[in-house]
Amino acid sequence: MASHSLITWVPLFCFLSFLLSMSFAARDTPNSLYKAVNLGGWIVTEGWIKPSLFDGIPNKDLLDGTQIQLKSVTQGKYLAAESGGGTTIVADRTNPSGWESFSLWRLNQTSFQMRVFNGQFIGVDKQGQGVDLVAVSNTSGRWETFEIVRKSDDLNRIRLKAPNGFFVQVKTEVLVTADFAGNSSWGDNDPSVFVMRIARTLQGEFQITNGYGQEKATQVLREHWKSFIVEDDFKFVSQNGLNAVRIPVGWWIASDPTPPWPFVGGSLETLDNAFSWAEKYNLKVIVDLHAAPGSQNGWEHSGSRDGFQEWGKTDENIQQTVNVIDFLTARYAKSPSLIAVELINEPLSPGVSLDRLTKYYKAGYDVVRKHSSTAYVIMSNRLGPANPMELFPLASGRTRTAIDVHYYNLFSSMFDNMTVQDNINFINTNRSSQLNAITTSNGPETFVGEWVAEWQVQGAAKEDYQRFAKAQLEVYGRASFGWAYWGLKNVNNHWSLEWMIKNGYITL
Ligand SMILES: *[C@@H]1O[C@H](CO)[C@@H](O)[C@H](O)[C@H]1NC(C)=O
Ligand SMILES: *[C@@H]1O[C@H](CO)[C@@H](O)[C@H](O)[C@H]1NC(C)=O
Ligand SMILES: *[C@@H]1O[C@H](CO)[C@@H](O)[C@H](O)[C@H]1NC(C)=O
Ligand SMILES: *[C@@H]1O[C@H](CO)[C@@H](O)[C@H](O)[C@H]1NC(C)=O
Ligand SMILES: *[C@@H]1O[C@H](CO)[C@@H](O)[C@H](O)[C@H]1NC(C)=O
């Protein structure tokens, strides 16, 4: 083009940009809908996404947070923390449930502490004769440490060696003591033998790091971080109709390279790489604090040790979390790829109260704004019983905010017997109206930060999946900020957007 035409074009270009910026300012919306994919199972471990990561851990079925239930072979009854904890351990329950489940803290592959329903640890009573089993201590130490001795040819037959050197035995349904001396023939007549049932396992960051121990965990995770997602994946994402990635991170990243025990260093460098690849391929990044200190939901993907939800209970804990957001925003605010900071993922009601969450969101918003006037601040709706518009008063008065909702046709018995068409109707009717209700002209932007083309339908055809994905893309495409598929890679094919795209299930 000849140089003179530049003179004509420059003012027109300026005028157009002016118009565009006017319309952005007026609507305060992003200049395009973000179509993103979650890089789940990368910087925050989730075992189900890549189970082989856990293969090398000795006694890998007894990790932190594993819930065990112990049935006395002589009584045929389960041990229970009476009243859920705070008093004695009994052996009189036929149907194991919460009070009969003990959550492990792993000291090493054979020594454990056991946390009961109300949060106390099982220990040997130091007040009484010194041999009764109780669950009274809120903290754990030597007197709450037990060795789990497994029968070599039947790993679910166990004995518990107490800190006084004796084995735990069941004398009667209401008397469980640590005073059995000596060996066992492992028979059904031995009161120190239990059948162990594993009621729940967790495979998150705490489990993998403490399970391997620092040195081995560092090797395993560094190898994972540099191979699970690589530069080529960012290229793939950018070439397949997506323009952003949502990256889950854990709170310990802020003290890299020397995070607190048992976490290991190196995740920050991984996130740095993600940003440089995103910049290279012109992708936006949503940094998502997926694991907050103390755990905001008790699930493995929030870095929980034992399934207890302890985030937000103290002001100190909230301040610690704000500091993580401060660190992350300061580090990436200058990157043209940083589009949003998500303050916390999936806080769970009622354990996380609206009051505590609001306190955190206000402080978190301010600390993002300290470093960036343009980054969106994403506030995740609470899961569990909560009003989907409860964050509106908070978010509406602040600029560039978005509410994150997660829409899965899973994790509820509501979906148990739905057909393919029921599932699609549910998207078109129920999800559509849910999203519509929170997408308002003067409220925060809306973001469907997690969804997947997977359901409880068994044996569905490829065409069924295609229709299901298409319905979701259409509905979630109406979210004003955008959406993010969960996730890019997964051993379960439908959870892998890469697999879904390469195999023609999803086209963007
Ligand atoms: C496991 O920890 C216990 C308690 O700290 C200790 O006595 C034991 O020697 C340890 N065992 C192994 C195999 O490291
Ligand atoms: C344990 O914690 C509970 C709840 O915070 C508290 O009421 C109780 O007094 C504590 N018990 C001990 C022995 O410290
Ligand atoms: C218990 O078994 C161990 C290992 O088989 C053996 O060394 C030990 O002598 C036995 N102790 C008693 C008291 O029978
Ligand atoms: C699903 O169907 C099964 C078998 O008919 C039935 O037992 C169950 O209650 C149903 N679940 C729901 C949530 O409707
Ligand atoms: C979905 O929406 C329809 C129409 O509003 C309603 O009748 C139905 O109960 C909803 N289904 C579920 C499972 O919530």
XYZ file of C-alpha atoms and ligand atoms in Angstrom:
578
model
C 0.000 0.000 0.000
C 1.330 3.444 -0.974
C 2.374 5.731 1.822
C -0.258 8.383 1.207
C -3.087 6.067 2.082
C -1.600 5.783 5.546
C -2.614 9.398 6.111
C -6.220 8.503 5.392
C -6.145 5.383 7.458
C -4.495 6.590 10.627
C -7.270 9.006 11.708
C -9.925 6.464 10.796
C -8.121 3.854 12.826
C -7.892 6.216 15.782
C -11.557 7.023 15.481
C -12.464 3.353 15.394
C -10.337 2.601 18.443
C -11.980 5.506 20.198
C -15.423 4.091 19.425
C -14.353 0.662 20.555
C -12.898 1.896 23.801
C -16.067 3.902 24.430
C -18.209 0.844 24.055
C -15.910 -1.189 26.314
C -15.948 1.462 28.969
C -19.693 1.737 28.829
C -20.390 -1.962 29.083
C -17.306 -2.833 31.067
C -17.176 -6.207 29.411
C -14.193 -8.052 28.030
C -13.601 -7.431 24.355
C -14.375 -11.030 23.553
C -15.836 -14.042 25.148
C -13.098 -16.159 26.670
C -13.128 -19.736 25.499
C -10.741 -21.436 27.828
C -9.547 -24.807 28.971
C -8.478 -25.716 32.499
C -4.934 -26.994 32.882
C -6.182 -29.254 35.680
C -3.946 -31.862 37.292
C -0.783 -29.987 36.377
C 0.432 -27.623 39.102
C -2.063 -28.984 41.655
C -2.060 -32.781 41.777
C -5.286 -34.749 41.258
C -4.642 -38.474 41.172
C -7.664 -39.413 39.056
C -6.346 -37.279 36.202
C -3.041 -39.204 36.098
C -3.103 -42.145 38.541
C 0.373 -43.389 37.593
C 1.901 -40.470 39.512
C 1.187 -42.365 42.730
C 2.527 -45.746 41.611
C 5.869 -45.537 43.390
C 4.553 -44.773 46.889
C 4.958 -47.621 49.407
C 1.668 -48.589 51.096
C 0.027 -46.207 48.624
C -3.487 -47.116 49.725
C -2.752 -45.621 53.149
C -2.094 -41.976 52.351
C -3.064 -38.868 54.269
C -6.817 -38.470 54.366
C -7.593 -42.116 53.652
C -10.610 -43.006 55.754
C -10.453 -46.414 57.340
C -13.173 -48.377 59.138
C -12.111 -51.148 61.508
C -14.258 -54.192 62.251
C -13.302 -56.255 65.283
C -13.113 -59.916 64.228
C -14.201 -61.139 67.660
C -17.203 -58.799 68.027
C -18.104 -58.542 64.358
C -18.680 -54.824 65.041
C -16.984 -51.612 63.949
C -14.959 -49.270 66.109
C -16.618 -45.890 66.573
C -15.769 -42.573 68.143
C -18.680 -42.230 70.557
C -20.638 -39.038 69.787
C -18.330 -38.482 66.816
C -15.411 -37.628 69.093
C -14.625 -36.017 72.444
C -14.929 -39.192 74.500
C -14.214 -42.922 74.235
C -13.750 -45.365 71.383
C -16.287 -48.201 71.377
C -16.796 -51.323 69.256
C -20.521 -51.753 68.878
C -21.523 -50.505 65.431
C -22.913 -52.712 62.672
C -23.204 -50.102 59.894
C -20.083 -47.979 59.478
C -20.598 -44.325 58.598
C -19.078 -40.988 59.730
C -18.438 -41.787 63.391
C -16.926 -45.148 62.405
C -14.511 -43.610 59.860
C -11.029 -42.498 60.847
C -9.027 -40.172 58.645
C -5.309 -40.921 58.506
C -2.381 -38.616 59.044
C 0.593 -40.458 57.637
C 3.919 -40.151 59.479
C 5.604 -42.771 57.360
C 4.485 -45.912 55.576
C 3.621 -47.721 58.804
C 2.932 -45.054 61.467
C -0.260 -43.028 61.471
C -2.484 -40.751 63.482
C -6.243 -41.131 63.153
C -8.654 -38.215 63.149
C -12.309 -38.817 64.024
C -15.501 -37.182 62.790
C -15.419 -34.176 65.153
C -11.733 -33.565 64.481
C -10.044 -35.149 67.528
C -7.299 -37.760 67.311
C -7.517 -41.279 68.634
C -5.095 -41.822 71.483
C -4.406 -43.759 74.619
C -6.060 -42.206 77.640
C -3.427 -40.646 79.839
C -5.881 -39.654 82.566
C -7.283 -43.076 83.420
C -5.374 -46.312 83.745
C -3.451 -45.363 80.653
C -4.802 -48.049 78.350
C -8.311 -47.027 77.236
C -8.704 -45.775 73.702
C -10.200 -42.284 73.498
C -10.656 -39.482 70.957
C -10.182 -36.347 73.045
C -7.056 -34.560 71.861
C -7.358 -31.764 69.288
C -3.699 -32.156 68.484
C -1.588 -35.175 67.711
C 1.711 -36.297 69.127
C 3.410 -39.386 70.436
C 0.336 -40.613 72.360
C -1.811 -40.403 69.247
C 0.560 -42.344 67.008
C -0.225 -45.942 66.000
C 1.498 -48.442 63.813
C -0.776 -50.253 61.382
C 0.532 -53.815 61.099
C -0.897 -55.606 58.073
C -1.115 -59.384 57.665
C 1.390 -60.139 54.939
C -0.935 -62.224 52.779
C -4.149 -60.308 53.511
C -3.475 -56.580 53.671
C -6.940 -55.743 54.957
C -6.404 -57.753 58.111
C -4.620 -55.465 60.523
C -3.514 -54.855 64.084
C -2.905 -51.503 65.710
C 0.253 -51.113 67.738
C -0.305 -48.378 70.303
C 2.306 -45.852 71.482
C 2.726 -47.787 74.758
C 4.072 -50.752 72.769
C 0.972 -52.913 73.208
C -1.639 -53.818 70.624
C -5.170 -52.476 70.674
C -7.776 -55.078 71.577
C -11.537 -55.160 71.874
C -12.514 -56.555 75.271
C -16.204 -55.802 75.061
C -18.399 -53.658 72.847
C -17.735 -50.701 75.132
C -14.157 -51.410 76.173
C -11.317 -50.930 73.709
C -7.850 -50.935 75.249
C -4.192 -50.852 74.296
C -2.883 -53.729 76.411
C -2.543 -56.814 74.230
C 0.992 -58.171 74.337
C 2.688 -60.319 71.772
C 2.147 -61.980 68.448
C -1.007 -63.037 66.728
C -2.044 -66.030 64.692
C -4.415 -63.622 62.905
C -7.403 -65.850 63.679
C -11.035 -64.805 64.178
C -10.631 -65.450 67.888
C -7.944 -62.795 68.354
C -9.349 -59.598 69.929
C -6.443 -57.551 68.522
C -7.303 -58.316 64.893
C -9.458 -56.026 62.749
C -10.716 -56.156 59.214
C -9.907 -52.814 57.626
C -12.224 -51.274 55.076
C -11.059 -48.249 53.090
C -14.016 -45.892 52.873
C -12.376 -42.997 51.047
C -9.045 -42.050 49.577
C -7.562 -38.679 48.668
C -4.950 -38.224 45.961
C -3.976 -34.588 46.053
C -0.803 -32.560 46.486
C -0.482 -33.321 50.198
C -0.850 -37.049 49.597
C 1.707 -37.267 46.824
C 4.327 -35.101 48.529
C 4.047 -36.667 51.975
C 3.608 -40.130 50.459
C 6.892 -40.003 48.568
C 8.727 -37.773 51.000
C 10.464 -34.583 49.950
C 13.329 -35.918 47.875
C 11.409 -38.429 45.783
C 8.355 -36.151 45.509
C 10.545 -33.394 44.107
C 11.800 -35.739 41.379
C 8.375 -37.116 40.539
C 6.634 -33.744 40.447
C 9.346 -31.911 38.529
C 9.186 -34.613 35.887
C 5.388 -34.294 35.812
C 5.417 -30.491 35.617
C 7.751 -30.458 32.647
C 6.058 -33.259 30.711
C 2.309 -33.197 31.415
C 1.769 -29.799 29.775
C 4.403 -28.497 27.367
C 4.818 -25.576 24.996
C 3.185 -27.526 22.185
C 0.002 -27.787 24.226
C -0.289 -23.997 24.280
C 0.168 -24.024 20.530
C -2.536 -26.693 20.214
C -4.904 -24.674 22.382
C -4.316 -21.525 20.351
C -4.890 -23.348 17.066
C -8.146 -24.982 18.059
C -10.515 -22.121 18.681
C -9.579 -21.325 22.260
C -8.129 -18.057 23.503
C -7.379 -18.634 27.181
C -6.300 -21.111 29.834
C -7.405 -21.328 33.454
C -4.518 -22.544 35.592
C -5.207 -24.007 39.048
C -2.433 -23.259 41.563
C -1.884 -24.042 45.235
C -1.175 -21.573 48.047
C 2.318 -22.998 48.612
C 3.427 -21.578 45.249
C 3.891 -18.206 46.952
C 6.793 -19.543 49.016
C 8.525 -21.333 46.174
C 11.272 -22.590 45.992
C 11.027 -23.568 49.660
C 7.328 -24.125 50.416
C 6.235 -25.420 53.820
C 6.285 -29.172 54.483
C 5.315 -31.396 52.784
C 4.995 -29.391 49.562
C 7.925 -29.216 47.190
C 9.451 -26.395 45.194
C 9.297 -25.848 41.452
C 5.663 -25.019 40.766
C 6.398 -21.305 40.354
C 8.871 -21.915 37.574
C 6.194 -24.041 35.920
C 3.712 -21.173 36.100
C 6.349 -18.790 34.741
C 6.733 -21.102 31.754
C 2.986 -21.160 31.270
C 2.945 -17.372 31.073
C 5.757 -17.181 28.559
C 4.114 -19.802 26.342
C 0.753 -18.053 26.665
C 2.386 -14.805 25.552
C 4.046 -16.523 22.633
C 0.779 -18.046 21.381
C -1.351 -15.059 22.259
C -3.416 -16.791 24.911
C -4.881 -15.209 28.027
C -4.345 -16.695 31.477
C -6.748 -16.956 34.382
C -4.760 -17.696 37.528
C -7.001 -19.717 39.810
C -6.193 -20.265 43.486
C -7.472 -23.816 43.584
C -5.969 -24.825 46.914
C -6.160 -22.370 49.814
C -4.395 -22.885 53.160
C -6.452 -25.156 55.417
C -8.611 -26.269 52.460
C -11.816 -24.482 51.494
C -13.762 -27.654 50.720
C -11.929 -30.701 52.087
C -11.414 -32.189 48.628
C -8.131 -33.496 47.312
C -7.887 -30.744 44.700
C -7.743 -28.093 47.402
C -4.578 -29.560 48.923
C -6.448 -31.007 51.895
C -4.528 -33.308 54.181
C -7.437 -35.151 55.730
C -10.756 -34.040 54.258
C -11.386 -31.427 56.956
C -12.302 -27.942 55.781
C -10.453 -25.382 57.826
C -9.880 -22.442 55.505
C -11.144 -19.024 56.564
C -11.756 -19.818 60.209
C -9.239 -17.254 61.483
C -8.297 -13.759 60.289
C -4.698 -14.897 60.093
C -5.637 -17.635 57.647
C -7.533 -15.153 55.465
C -4.593 -12.757 55.516
C -2.258 -15.577 54.514
C -4.495 -16.267 51.523
C -4.633 -12.582 50.563
C -0.829 -12.586 50.633
C -0.793 -15.424 48.094
C -3.005 -13.366 45.757
C -0.768 -10.362 46.367
C 2.285 -12.386 45.393
C 0.718 -13.856 42.253
C -0.762 -10.605 40.981
C 2.446 -8.671 41.605
C 4.394 -11.283 39.664
C 2.179 -11.426 36.590
C 0.405 -8.036 36.456
C 2.724 -6.820 33.725
C 2.163 -9.825 31.503
C -0.166 -9.034 28.597
C -1.588 -12.523 29.095
C -2.919 -11.998 32.609
C -6.652 -11.527 32.136
C -7.981 -12.546 35.537
C -7.166 -13.694 39.034
C -9.636 -16.081 40.617
C -9.476 -15.541 44.370
C -10.494 -19.041 45.475
C -11.997 -22.090 43.802
C -15.173 -23.785 45.038
C -15.502 -22.647 48.637
C -18.000 -25.036 50.173
C -21.074 -23.967 52.112
C -21.911 -24.148 54.952
C -18.339 -24.753 56.213
C -17.234 -21.522 54.536
C -19.730 -18.907 55.673
C -20.766 -16.034 53.424
C -19.481 -13.668 56.068
C -15.938 -15.079 56.081
C -15.888 -15.380 52.307
C -17.019 -11.768 51.882
C -14.268 -10.604 54.189
C -11.749 -12.456 52.056
C -13.173 -11.362 48.701
C -13.061 -7.691 49.712
C -9.430 -7.916 50.781
C -8.527 -10.100 47.796
C -10.119 -7.657 45.368
C -8.184 -4.744 46.863
C -4.883 -6.546 46.682
C -5.402 -7.403 42.997
C -6.250 -3.744 42.320
C -3.073 -2.675 44.105
C -1.145 -4.158 41.180
C -3.594 -4.099 38.292
C -6.511 -1.941 37.283
C -7.357 -4.175 34.345
C -7.220 -7.775 35.579
C -10.622 -9.236 36.222
C -11.222 -10.446 39.743
C -13.140 -13.708 39.656
C -15.185 -14.723 42.648
C -16.276 -18.323 42.781
C -19.804 -18.972 43.976
C -20.033 -21.241 46.994
C -20.892 -24.858 46.302
C -23.403 -26.556 48.555
C -26.452 -24.740 49.882
C -26.034 -21.133 48.706
C -27.948 -18.519 46.752
C -26.334 -18.195 43.300
C -26.700 -14.404 43.515
C -25.290 -14.016 47.012
C -22.085 -12.371 45.750
C -23.885 -9.714 43.721
C -23.892 -6.970 46.354
C -20.143 -7.459 46.743
C -19.212 -7.881 43.075
C -21.536 -5.294 41.522
C -20.015 -2.357 43.332
C -16.557 -3.199 42.071
C -15.165 -2.896 38.561
C -14.124 -5.810 36.386
C -15.457 -8.640 38.491
C -16.851 -11.983 37.397
C -18.786 -14.703 39.165
C -17.592 -18.257 38.523
C -20.141 -21.084 38.400
C -19.378 -24.753 37.738
C -21.919 -26.732 35.772
C -21.521 -30.513 35.790
C -24.277 -33.039 35.056
C -22.581 -35.170 37.688
C -21.979 -35.327 41.442
C -25.679 -35.454 42.303
C -28.192 -38.272 42.377
C -30.426 -35.947 40.359
C -28.571 -37.142 37.268
C -28.583 -40.839 38.129
C -31.266 -42.036 35.751
C -31.178 -39.332 33.108
C -31.114 -40.376 29.463
C -29.041 -38.656 26.806
C -31.979 -36.435 25.935
C -32.749 -35.668 29.604
C -29.191 -34.455 29.997
C -29.403 -32.237 26.936
C -32.774 -30.877 28.018
C -31.298 -30.098 31.411
C -28.653 -27.928 29.713
C -31.140 -26.186 27.449
C -33.713 -25.573 30.166
C -32.213 -25.609 33.640
C -28.617 -24.533 33.085
C -29.779 -21.971 30.588
C -32.139 -20.357 33.067
C -29.610 -20.583 35.913
C -27.027 -18.789 33.810
C -29.565 -16.308 32.543
C -30.545 -15.393 36.084
C -27.010 -14.392 37.016
C -26.059 -12.722 33.723
C -27.321 -9.176 34.157
C -26.525 -5.928 32.381
C -25.288 -4.079 35.462
C -23.988 -6.938 37.612
C -20.689 -8.815 37.499
C -19.645 -10.774 34.418
C -20.395 -14.481 34.418
C -17.963 -17.296 33.884
C -18.707 -21.008 33.598
C -15.268 -21.840 34.898
C -15.711 -25.626 34.788
C -17.813 -27.937 32.653
C -17.265 -31.197 30.795
C -18.989 -33.318 28.175
C -19.306 -36.267 30.565
C -22.352 -37.626 32.333
C -23.696 -40.684 34.087
C -25.155 -42.192 30.927
C -23.498 -45.542 30.239
C -22.461 -46.578 26.747
C -23.522 -43.419 24.918
C -22.603 -43.086 21.237
C -20.178 -40.551 19.833
C -23.089 -38.592 18.334
C -24.663 -38.366 21.789
C -21.507 -36.827 23.192
C -21.319 -34.441 20.264
C -24.875 -33.228 20.863
C -24.243 -32.906 24.593
C -21.071 -30.871 24.036
C -22.767 -28.696 21.427
C -25.702 -27.925 23.715
C -23.316 -26.860 26.470
C -21.206 -24.743 24.132
C -24.316 -22.921 22.970
C -25.658 -22.250 26.441
C -22.367 -21.467 28.173
C -21.413 -19.284 25.209
C -23.926 -16.841 26.677
C -21.836 -16.349 29.804
C -20.594 -12.773 29.528
C -16.999 -13.475 30.573
C -16.683 -16.928 29.070
C -16.246 -20.568 29.921
C -13.511 -23.108 30.588
C -13.636 -26.842 29.864
C -12.316 -29.167 32.569
C -9.603 -30.017 31.457
C -6.999 -30.293 28.709
C -5.585 -33.725 29.581
C -6.929 -36.695 31.498
C -6.620 -40.472 31.335
C -10.434 -40.453 31.139
C -10.971 -39.463 27.522
C -14.113 -37.358 27.806
C -12.457 -35.209 30.456
C -9.627 -34.409 28.056
C -10.463 -31.571 25.690
C -7.386 -32.481 23.695
C -8.777 -35.985 23.119
C -12.275 -34.650 22.429
C -10.965 -32.260 19.773
C -8.559 -34.734 18.168
C -11.266 -37.370 17.961
C -13.925 -35.096 16.556
C -16.231 -35.019 19.599
C -15.893 -31.265 20.019
C -15.341 -28.644 17.358
C -14.921 -25.012 18.270
C 7.837 -44.379 61.436
O 7.586 -43.396 62.407
C 7.614 -43.914 63.722
C 7.133 -42.821 64.653
O 7.794 -41.617 64.413
C 9.018 -44.400 64.037
O 9.068 -44.909 65.330
C 9.359 -45.494 63.041
O 10.672 -45.921 63.224
C 9.194 -45.007 61.619
N 9.288 -46.137 60.715
C 9.873 -46.053 59.549
C 9.828 -47.268 58.696
O 10.437 -45.046 59.174
C -10.831 -28.914 71.238
O -11.451 -28.011 70.338
C -12.789 -27.748 70.669
C -13.401 -26.943 69.554
O -12.551 -25.916 69.170
C -12.827 -27.052 72.019
O -14.178 -26.771 72.386
C -12.190 -27.949 73.073
O -12.122 -27.289 74.303
C -10.801 -28.375 72.652
N -10.348 -29.402 73.547
C -9.152 -29.407 74.098
C -8.828 -30.588 74.965
O -8.346 -28.508 73.909
C 6.795 -62.857 67.546
O 7.121 -63.068 66.171
C 8.420 -62.647 65.842
C 8.576 -62.748 64.346
O 8.035 -63.935 63.875
C 9.447 -63.469 66.622
O 10.739 -63.025 66.299
C 9.189 -63.276 68.101
O 10.047 -64.126 68.854
C 7.756 -63.614 68.459
N 7.494 -63.209 69.845
C 6.821 -63.958 70.685
C 6.635 -63.384 72.069
O 6.335 -65.033 70.371
C -32.649 -44.647 39.538
O -33.157 -45.890 39.158
C -32.936 -46.916 40.084
C -33.391 -48.223 39.460
O -34.649 -48.064 38.869
C -33.681 -46.559 41.389
O -33.453 -47.546 42.349
C -33.171 -45.220 41.902
O -33.894 -44.809 43.036
C -33.252 -44.147 40.849
N -32.564 -42.960 41.315
C -33.128 -41.745 41.291
C -32.289 -40.628 41.848
O -34.224 -41.508 40.846
C -35.522 -28.286 35.238
O -36.386 -27.238 34.844
C -37.704 -27.644 34.637
C -38.461 -26.487 34.033
O -38.252 -25.327 34.778
C -38.292 -28.094 35.973
O -39.623 -28.518 35.807
C -37.457 -29.250 36.484
O -37.888 -29.606 37.783
C -35.989 -28.889 36.542
N -35.258 -30.131 36.776
C -34.398 -30.283 37.742
C -33.798 -31.648 37.857
O -34.091 -29.389 38.518
